[in-house]
Each structure stands twice: as structure tokens, then as C-alpha cells.
Amino acid sequence: MATAKDSIRDTYVVGVMHVYYEELMSLKDKLNSGYITQEEYTKQIGSIMNRCDDETLIKVETALK
């Protein structure tokens, strides 16, 4: 069985989830309350998980260290 440490992408995604935990939970709450649709939720989650701007890279690197 593979673990996150065996894949750079998997490790990076774990870091993104940690760094943006509050934002991700807020989206979940918005979905559960009906404020956003499943489609919008999926779109926004995808956007967060694919962030690779300099600020995100620094935050994720720091979190993983």
C-alpha cells in the first residue's frame, strides 16, 4: 500500500488540505446548508487543491516541514 510520503503530489495535497483547512470546512458548511450547490462546491475544492502560486507553495512547504 502506498502512503503520502511515496508521492510528491499526494504529499503536496495533504499540505494544501492542512494549510487551507478552515477554507475547506467553510465550503463544506456552505454545501451542507444549501448556500452553494454540489457543482460549485466541487469547482471550488478543485481550485483550492490545485493552487500552486508562490504564497501557497511557501505555506505548504512550511507546514510540511
PDB file of C-alpha atoms in Angstrom:
ATOM      1  CA  MET A   1       0.000   0.000   0.000  1.00  0.00           C
ATOM      2  CA  ALA A   2       1.364   3.420  -0.959  1.00  0.00           C
ATOM      3  CA  THR A   3       1.483   6.263   1.512  1.00  0.00           C
ATOM      4  CA  ALA A   4       1.530  10.013   1.028  1.00  0.00           C
ATOM      5  CA  LYS A   5       5.285  10.081   1.563  1.00  0.00           C
ATOM      6  CA  ASP A   6       5.738   7.994  -1.596  1.00  0.00           C
ATOM      7  CA  SER A   7       4.250  10.635  -3.888  1.00  0.00           C
ATOM      8  CA  ILE A   8       5.187  14.296  -4.177  1.00  0.00           C
ATOM      9  CA  ARG A   9       1.706  15.207  -5.449  1.00  0.00           C
ATOM     10  CA  ASP A  10      -0.032  13.309  -2.657  1.00  0.00           C
ATOM     11  CA  THR A  11       2.207  14.927  -0.070  1.00  0.00           C
ATOM     12  CA  TYR A  12       1.580  18.367  -1.558  1.00  0.00           C
ATOM     13  CA  VAL A  13      -2.200  17.836  -1.473  1.00  0.00           C
ATOM     14  CA  VAL A  14      -2.016  16.850   2.201  1.00  0.00           C
ATOM     15  CA  GLY A  15      -0.137  20.098   2.837  1.00  0.00           C
ATOM     16  CA  VAL A  16      -2.731  22.108   0.919  1.00  0.00           C
ATOM     17  CA  MET A  17      -5.532  20.475   2.927  1.00  0.00           C
ATOM     18  CA  HIS A  18      -3.736  21.398   6.148  1.00  0.00           C
ATOM     19  CA  VAL A  19      -2.981  24.984   5.118  1.00  0.00           C
ATOM     20  CA  TYR A  20      -6.483  25.670   3.797  1.00  0.00           C
ATOM     21  CA  TYR A  21      -8.393  23.561   6.345  1.00  0.00           C
ATOM     22  CA  GLU A  22     -10.614  26.437   7.504  1.00  0.00           C
ATOM     23  CA  GLU A  23     -11.488  27.426   3.946  1.00  0.00           C
ATOM     24  CA  LEU A  24     -12.290  23.808   3.077  1.00  0.00           C
ATOM     25  CA  MET A  25     -14.508  23.415   6.154  1.00  0.00           C
ATOM     26  CA  SER A  26     -16.290  26.665   5.334  1.00  0.00           C
ATOM     27  CA  LEU A  27     -17.081  25.337   1.873  1.00  0.00           C
ATOM     28  CA  LYS A  28     -18.393  22.114   3.411  1.00  0.00           C
ATOM     29  CA  ASP A  29     -20.660  24.120   5.710  1.00  0.00           C
ATOM     30  CA  LYS A  30     -21.923  26.186   2.758  1.00  0.00           C
ATOM     31  CA  LEU A  31     -22.701  22.999   0.850  1.00  0.00           C
ATOM     32  CA  ASN A  32     -24.451  21.371   3.793  1.00  0.00           C
ATOM     33  CA  SER A  33     -26.548  24.477   4.432  1.00  0.00           C
ATOM     34  CA  GLY A  34     -27.582  24.722   0.781  1.00  0.00           C
ATOM     35  CA  TYR A  35     -25.786  28.044   0.274  1.00  0.00           C
ATOM     36  CA  ILE A  36     -23.804  26.558  -2.639  1.00  0.00           C
ATOM     37  CA  THR A  37     -24.546  23.675  -4.997  1.00  0.00           C
ATOM     38  CA  GLN A  38     -22.583  20.440  -5.264  1.00  0.00           C
ATOM     39  CA  GLU A  39     -21.269  21.671  -8.604  1.00  0.00           C
ATOM     40  CA  GLU A  40     -19.967  24.926  -7.096  1.00  0.00           C
ATOM     41  CA  TYR A  41     -18.515  23.031  -4.128  1.00  0.00           C
ATOM     42  CA  THR A  42     -16.643  20.650  -6.438  1.00  0.00           C
ATOM     43  CA  LYS A  43     -15.377  23.535  -8.550  1.00  0.00           C
ATOM     44  CA  GLN A  44     -14.087  25.455  -5.520  1.00  0.00           C
ATOM     45  CA  ILE A  45     -12.484  22.366  -3.944  1.00  0.00           C
ATOM     46  CA  GLY A  46     -10.692  21.694  -7.222  1.00  0.00           C
ATOM     47  CA  SER A  47      -9.474  25.278  -7.307  1.00  0.00           C
ATOM     48  CA  ILE A  48      -8.077  25.052  -3.777  1.00  0.00           C
ATOM     49  CA  MET A  49      -6.427  21.680  -4.325  1.00  0.00           C
ATOM     50  CA  ASN A  50      -4.700  22.891  -7.488  1.00  0.00           C
ATOM     51  CA  ARG A  51      -3.245  26.067  -6.056  1.00  0.00           C
ATOM     52  CA  CYS A  52       0.424  26.410  -6.881  1.00  0.00           C
ATOM     53  CA  ASP A  53       1.065  30.135  -6.538  1.00  0.00           C
ATOM     54  CA  ASP A  54       4.157  31.284  -4.661  1.00  0.00           C
ATOM     55  CA  GLU A  55       2.242  32.067  -1.452  1.00  0.00           C
ATOM     56  CA  THR A  56       0.673  28.616  -1.365  1.00  0.00           C
ATOM     57  CA  LEU A  57       3.977  26.908  -2.111  1.00  0.00           C
ATOM     58  CA  ILE A  58       5.638  28.714   0.799  1.00  0.00           C
ATOM     59  CA  LYS A  59       2.746  27.944   3.173  1.00  0.00           C
ATOM     60  CA  VAL A  60       2.681  24.258   2.199  1.00  0.00           C
ATOM     61  CA  GLU A  61       6.464  23.919   2.429  1.00  0.00           C
ATOM     62  CA  THR A  62       6.416  25.459   5.896  1.00  0.00           C
ATOM     63  CA  ALA A  63       3.530  23.239   7.017  1.00  0.00           C
ATOM     64  CA  LEU A  64       5.221  20.084   5.751  1.00  0.00           C
ATOM     65  CA  LYS A  65       8.491  20.905   7.449  1.00  0.00           C
TER      66      LYS A  65
END
